[in-house]
């Protein structure tokens, strides 16, 4: 008898103020889907009861927010605070978690946003997955087209001109977001396989 292999469900819970972070979220989605995952695309500023159910059912949740004034957006913070009931019941415990963010400046204090997402995941007893890439664009022989061109490890960081449209999101940053989506999908696959193996011992 052949056992049906479950596809991982990856939820992308994100806020985008001007569309740039939404472009990255689409990149994350493509990467996760190419790696074989089912994806729930959830803008947190318009979250529904059905979206919450999808988050609760997900094997992995990837958080996304622009970085405004040195931290995540107010809409993402409102979403994070709304998860407190799930914190109390450990509904998200042991899910895979990851994060991505965008700001206009190359640094822009994006690390504070990613650290906030990692702390949120830790409070939910989730398992944080970093970017899993070496830094790009940090040597004379390197290129701005490198993956992880801004040199983040904890999550994916992007830089888009503040006066630029969604078409100005850097191709390398989109590709890095795709890498993150694929990496999380693979880690969710591994976790599912491990649970199945333990169940059959």
mmCIF file of C-alpha atoms in Angstrom:
data_model
loop_
_atom_site.group_PDB
_atom_site.id
_atom_site.type_symbol
_atom_site.label_atom_id
_atom_site.label_comp_id
_atom_site.label_asym_id
_atom_site.label_seq_id
_atom_site.Cartn_x
_atom_site.Cartn_y
_atom_site.Cartn_z
ATOM 1 C CA UNK A 1 0.000 0.000 0.000
ATOM 2 C CA UNK A 2 1.452 3.350 -1.053
ATOM 3 C CA UNK A 3 1.346 6.039 1.614
ATOM 4 C CA UNK A 4 0.169 9.489 0.475
ATOM 5 C CA UNK A 5 2.890 12.072 1.029
ATOM 6 C CA UNK A 6 1.548 15.333 2.418
ATOM 7 C CA UNK A 7 2.650 18.528 0.692
ATOM 8 C CA UNK A 8 3.760 21.122 3.242
ATOM 9 C CA UNK A 9 1.505 24.126 3.715
ATOM 10 C CA UNK A 10 3.540 27.327 3.887
ATOM 11 C CA UNK A 11 1.725 30.496 4.962
ATOM 12 C CA UNK A 12 3.136 33.920 4.109
ATOM 13 C CA UNK A 13 1.808 36.448 6.632
ATOM 14 C CA UNK A 14 2.888 39.889 5.466
ATOM 15 C CA UNK A 15 2.081 43.586 5.324
ATOM 16 C CA UNK A 16 3.014 45.871 2.451
ATOM 17 C CA UNK A 17 2.519 49.614 2.654
ATOM 18 C CA UNK A 18 3.481 50.651 -0.887
ATOM 19 C CA UNK A 19 3.658 47.337 -2.723
ATOM 20 C CA UNK A 20 7.391 46.644 -2.482
ATOM 21 C CA UNK A 21 7.086 44.056 0.291
ATOM 22 C CA UNK A 22 4.199 42.461 -1.617
ATOM 23 C CA UNK A 23 6.578 41.910 -4.560
ATOM 24 C CA UNK A 24 8.942 40.086 -2.193
ATOM 25 C CA UNK A 25 6.019 38.063 -0.806
ATOM 26 C CA UNK A 26 5.236 36.942 -4.356
ATOM 27 C CA UNK A 27 8.876 35.890 -4.714
ATOM 28 C CA UNK A 28 8.677 33.885 -1.484
ATOM 29 C CA UNK A 29 5.487 32.273 -2.774
ATOM 30 C CA UNK A 30 7.079 31.269 -6.087
ATOM 31 C CA UNK A 31 10.069 29.749 -4.338
ATOM 32 C CA UNK A 32 7.914 27.728 -1.941
ATOM 33 C CA UNK A 33 5.655 26.502 -4.742
ATOM 34 C CA UNK A 34 8.616 25.478 -6.917
ATOM 35 C CA UNK A 35 9.879 23.453 -3.948
ATOM 36 C CA UNK A 36 6.558 21.595 -3.841
ATOM 37 C CA UNK A 37 4.649 23.422 -1.119
ATOM 38 C CA UNK A 38 1.061 24.575 -1.037
ATOM 39 C CA UNK A 39 1.090 28.300 -0.196
ATOM 40 C CA UNK A 40 -1.372 30.512 1.683
ATOM 41 C CA UNK A 41 -0.807 34.190 0.786
ATOM 42 C CA UNK A 42 -2.089 36.313 3.702
ATOM 43 C CA UNK A 43 -1.958 40.145 3.816
ATOM 44 C CA UNK A 44 -2.240 40.705 7.566
ATOM 45 C CA UNK A 45 -3.907 44.111 7.313
ATOM 46 C CA UNK A 46 -6.955 42.399 5.768
ATOM 47 C CA UNK A 47 -6.817 39.091 7.637
ATOM 48 C CA UNK A 48 -9.966 36.951 7.783
ATOM 49 C CA UNK A 49 -11.131 34.084 9.996
ATOM 50 C CA UNK A 50 -10.298 31.727 7.134
ATOM 51 C CA UNK A 51 -6.769 33.197 7.009
ATOM 52 C CA UNK A 52 -6.311 32.525 10.723
ATOM 53 C CA UNK A 53 -7.398 28.929 10.151
ATOM 54 C CA UNK A 54 -4.844 28.599 7.370
ATOM 55 C CA UNK A 55 -2.127 29.941 9.657
ATOM 56 C CA UNK A 56 -3.104 27.458 12.359
ATOM 57 C CA UNK A 57 -3.016 24.598 9.837
ATOM 58 C CA UNK A 58 0.287 25.639 8.245
ATOM 59 C CA UNK A 59 3.486 23.661 8.633
ATOM 60 C CA UNK A 60 5.504 26.876 8.248
ATOM 61 C CA UNK A 61 4.800 30.600 8.548
ATOM 62 C CA UNK A 62 6.994 33.184 6.820
ATOM 63 C CA UNK A 63 6.556 36.691 8.211
ATOM 64 C CA UNK A 64 7.031 39.776 6.047
ATOM 65 C CA UNK A 65 6.916 43.501 6.745
ATOM 66 C CA UNK A 66 8.472 46.715 5.516
ATOM 67 C CA UNK A 67 10.854 48.395 7.918
ATOM 68 C CA UNK A 68 9.517 51.809 8.932
ATOM 69 C CA UNK A 69 11.407 54.056 11.354
ATOM 70 C CA UNK A 70 13.635 51.221 12.551
ATOM 71 C CA UNK A 71 11.063 48.469 12.964
ATOM 72 C CA UNK A 72 8.161 46.522 11.546
ATOM 73 C CA UNK A 73 5.102 48.417 10.353
ATOM 74 C CA UNK A 74 2.218 49.213 12.712
ATOM 75 C CA UNK A 75 -0.029 46.849 10.718
ATOM 76 C CA UNK A 76 2.399 43.987 11.252
ATOM 77 C CA UNK A 77 2.683 44.839 14.952
ATOM 78 C CA UNK A 78 -1.126 44.766 15.215
ATOM 79 C CA UNK A 79 -1.102 41.305 13.635
ATOM 80 C CA UNK A 80 1.648 40.137 16.006
ATOM 81 C CA UNK A 81 -0.332 41.326 19.024
ATOM 82 C CA UNK A 82 -3.447 39.594 17.677
ATOM 83 C CA UNK A 83 -1.572 36.266 17.818
ATOM 84 C CA UNK A 84 -1.418 36.411 21.634
ATOM 85 C CA UNK A 85 -4.311 33.961 22.044
ATOM 86 C CA UNK A 86 -2.380 31.449 19.972
ATOM 87 C CA UNK A 87 0.668 32.062 22.137
ATOM 88 C CA UNK A 88 -1.376 31.118 25.206
ATOM 89 C CA UNK A 89 -2.520 27.840 23.644
ATOM 90 C CA UNK A 90 0.758 27.005 21.799
ATOM 91 C CA UNK A 91 -1.137 26.452 18.541
ATOM 92 C CA UNK A 92 1.918 27.442 16.504
ATOM 93 C CA UNK A 93 4.469 25.510 18.564
ATOM 94 C CA UNK A 94 7.093 23.665 16.475
ATOM 95 C CA UNK A 95 6.003 25.189 13.177
ATOM 96 C CA UNK A 96 8.848 26.366 10.938
ATOM 97 C CA UNK A 97 9.211 30.182 10.877
ATOM 98 C CA UNK A 98 11.198 32.676 8.804
ATOM 99 C CA UNK A 99 11.048 36.349 7.823
ATOM 100 C CA UNK A 100 11.745 39.011 5.208
ATOM 101 C CA UNK A 101 11.695 42.802 5.115
ATOM 102 C CA UNK A 102 12.298 45.796 2.857
ATOM 103 C CA UNK A 103 13.425 49.371 3.416
ATOM 104 C CA UNK A 104 14.641 52.209 1.218
ATOM 105 C CA UNK A 105 18.151 52.358 2.678
ATOM 106 C CA UNK A 106 20.674 49.573 2.197
ATOM 107 C CA UNK A 107 20.754 49.003 5.956
ATOM 108 C CA UNK A 108 17.698 50.920 7.097
ATOM 109 C CA UNK A 109 17.861 49.107 10.465
ATOM 110 C CA UNK A 110 16.169 46.109 8.849
ATOM 111 C CA UNK A 111 17.802 43.828 11.398
ATOM 112 C CA UNK A 112 15.476 45.170 14.102
ATOM 113 C CA UNK A 113 12.471 44.056 12.058
ATOM 114 C CA UNK A 114 13.892 40.593 11.456
ATOM 115 C CA UNK A 115 14.849 40.254 15.132
ATOM 116 C CA UNK A 116 11.295 41.219 16.102
ATOM 117 C CA UNK A 117 9.925 38.477 13.832
ATOM 118 C CA UNK A 118 12.377 35.933 15.271
ATOM 119 C CA UNK A 119 11.381 36.908 18.811
ATOM 120 C CA UNK A 120 7.700 36.587 17.879
ATOM 121 C CA UNK A 121 8.401 33.100 16.522
ATOM 122 C CA UNK A 122 10.351 32.168 19.660
ATOM 123 C CA UNK A 123 7.468 33.252 21.877
ATOM 124 C CA UNK A 124 5.233 30.927 19.891
ATOM 125 C CA UNK A 125 7.819 28.116 20.349
ATOM 126 C CA UNK A 126 8.375 27.990 16.611
ATOM 127 C CA UNK A 127 11.576 26.824 14.879
ATOM 128 C CA UNK A 128 13.330 29.724 13.135
ATOM 129 C CA UNK A 129 15.029 29.121 9.790
ATOM 130 C CA UNK A 130 17.636 31.614 8.622
ATOM 131 C CA UNK A 131 18.392 32.590 5.050
ATOM 132 C CA UNK A 132 21.045 29.915 4.559
ATOM 133 C CA UNK A 133 23.148 31.958 2.133
ATOM 134 C CA UNK A 134 26.599 33.505 2.296
ATOM 135 C CA UNK A 135 26.706 37.277 1.896
ATOM 136 C CA UNK A 136 26.886 38.607 -1.637
ATOM 137 C CA UNK A 137 28.334 41.808 -3.113
ATOM 138 C CA UNK A 138 31.108 42.107 -0.520
ATOM 139 C CA UNK A 139 34.252 41.726 -2.615
ATOM 140 C CA UNK A 140 35.829 43.322 -5.688
ATOM 141 C CA UNK A 141 34.894 40.234 -7.678
ATOM 142 C CA UNK A 142 31.311 40.237 -6.340
ATOM 143 C CA UNK A 143 28.250 41.724 -7.996
ATOM 144 C CA UNK A 144 25.088 43.585 -7.014
ATOM 145 C CA UNK A 145 23.290 40.748 -8.804
ATOM 146 C CA UNK A 146 24.472 38.268 -6.143
ATOM 147 C CA UNK A 147 21.896 36.530 -3.979
ATOM 148 C CA UNK A 148 21.823 38.077 -0.501
ATOM 149 C CA UNK A 149 23.503 41.197 -1.871
ATOM 150 C CA UNK A 150 22.831 43.072 1.402
ATOM 151 C CA UNK A 151 24.447 40.416 3.582
ATOM 152 C CA UNK A 152 21.702 39.232 5.933
ATOM 153 C CA UNK A 153 21.698 35.854 7.685
ATOM 154 C CA UNK A 154 18.644 35.833 9.968
ATOM 155 C CA UNK A 155 16.201 36.459 7.095
ATOM 156 C CA UNK A 156 15.859 38.102 3.699
ATOM 157 C CA UNK A 157 16.527 41.836 3.487
ATOM 158 C CA UNK A 158 15.723 44.030 0.501
ATOM 159 C CA UNK A 159 16.363 47.662 -0.423
ATOM 160 C CA UNK A 160 14.033 49.562 -2.766
ATOM 161 C CA UNK A 161 14.224 53.310 -3.575
ATOM 162 C CA UNK A 162 11.641 55.197 -1.520
ATOM 163 C CA UNK A 163 10.475 57.067 -4.618
ATOM 164 C CA UNK A 164 10.467 53.967 -6.825
ATOM 165 C CA UNK A 165 7.482 51.901 -7.891
ATOM 166 C CA UNK A 166 7.049 48.189 -7.448
ATOM 167 C CA UNK A 167 9.007 47.656 -10.659
ATOM 168 C CA UNK A 168 12.141 48.979 -8.908
ATOM 169 C CA UNK A 169 12.365 46.111 -6.412
ATOM 170 C CA UNK A 170 15.839 44.715 -7.105
ATOM 171 C CA UNK A 171 15.972 41.446 -9.065
ATOM 172 C CA UNK A 172 18.552 40.038 -6.631
ATOM 173 C CA UNK A 173 16.264 40.772 -3.672
ATOM 174 C CA UNK A 174 13.374 39.019 -5.420
ATOM 175 C CA UNK A 175 15.601 36.023 -6.172
ATOM 176 C CA UNK A 176 16.734 35.988 -2.531
ATOM 177 C CA UNK A 177 13.079 35.963 -1.431
ATOM 178 C CA UNK A 178 12.457 33.022 -3.760
ATOM 179 C CA UNK A 179 15.405 31.229 -2.172
ATOM 180 C CA UNK A 180 13.916 31.811 1.284
ATOM 181 C CA UNK A 181 10.540 30.415 0.224
ATOM 182 C CA UNK A 182 12.159 27.302 -1.232
ATOM 183 C CA UNK A 183 14.370 26.804 1.829
ATOM 184 C CA UNK A 184 11.424 27.001 4.209
ATOM 185 C CA UNK A 185 9.385 24.593 2.065
ATOM 186 C CA UNK A 186 12.252 22.070 2.128
ATOM 187 C CA UNK A 187 12.633 22.389 5.897
ATOM 188 C CA UNK A 188 8.891 21.863 6.334
ATOM 189 C CA UNK A 189 9.164 18.766 4.113
ATOM 190 C CA UNK A 190 11.973 17.421 6.285
ATOM 191 C CA UNK A 191 9.961 18.053 9.452
ATOM 192 C CA UNK A 192 6.899 16.270 8.044
ATOM 193 C CA UNK A 193 9.029 13.299 6.966
ATOM 194 C CA UNK A 194 10.636 13.146 10.403
ATOM 195 C CA UNK A 195 7.286 13.142 12.166
ATOM 196 C CA UNK A 196 6.015 10.398 9.862
ATOM 197 C CA UNK A 197 9.126 8.336 10.537
ATOM 198 C CA UNK A 198 8.739 8.704 14.299
ATOM 199 C CA UNK A 199 5.057 7.762 14.078
ATOM 200 C CA UNK A 200 5.971 4.455 12.415
ATOM 201 C CA UNK A 201 8.642 3.400 14.882
#
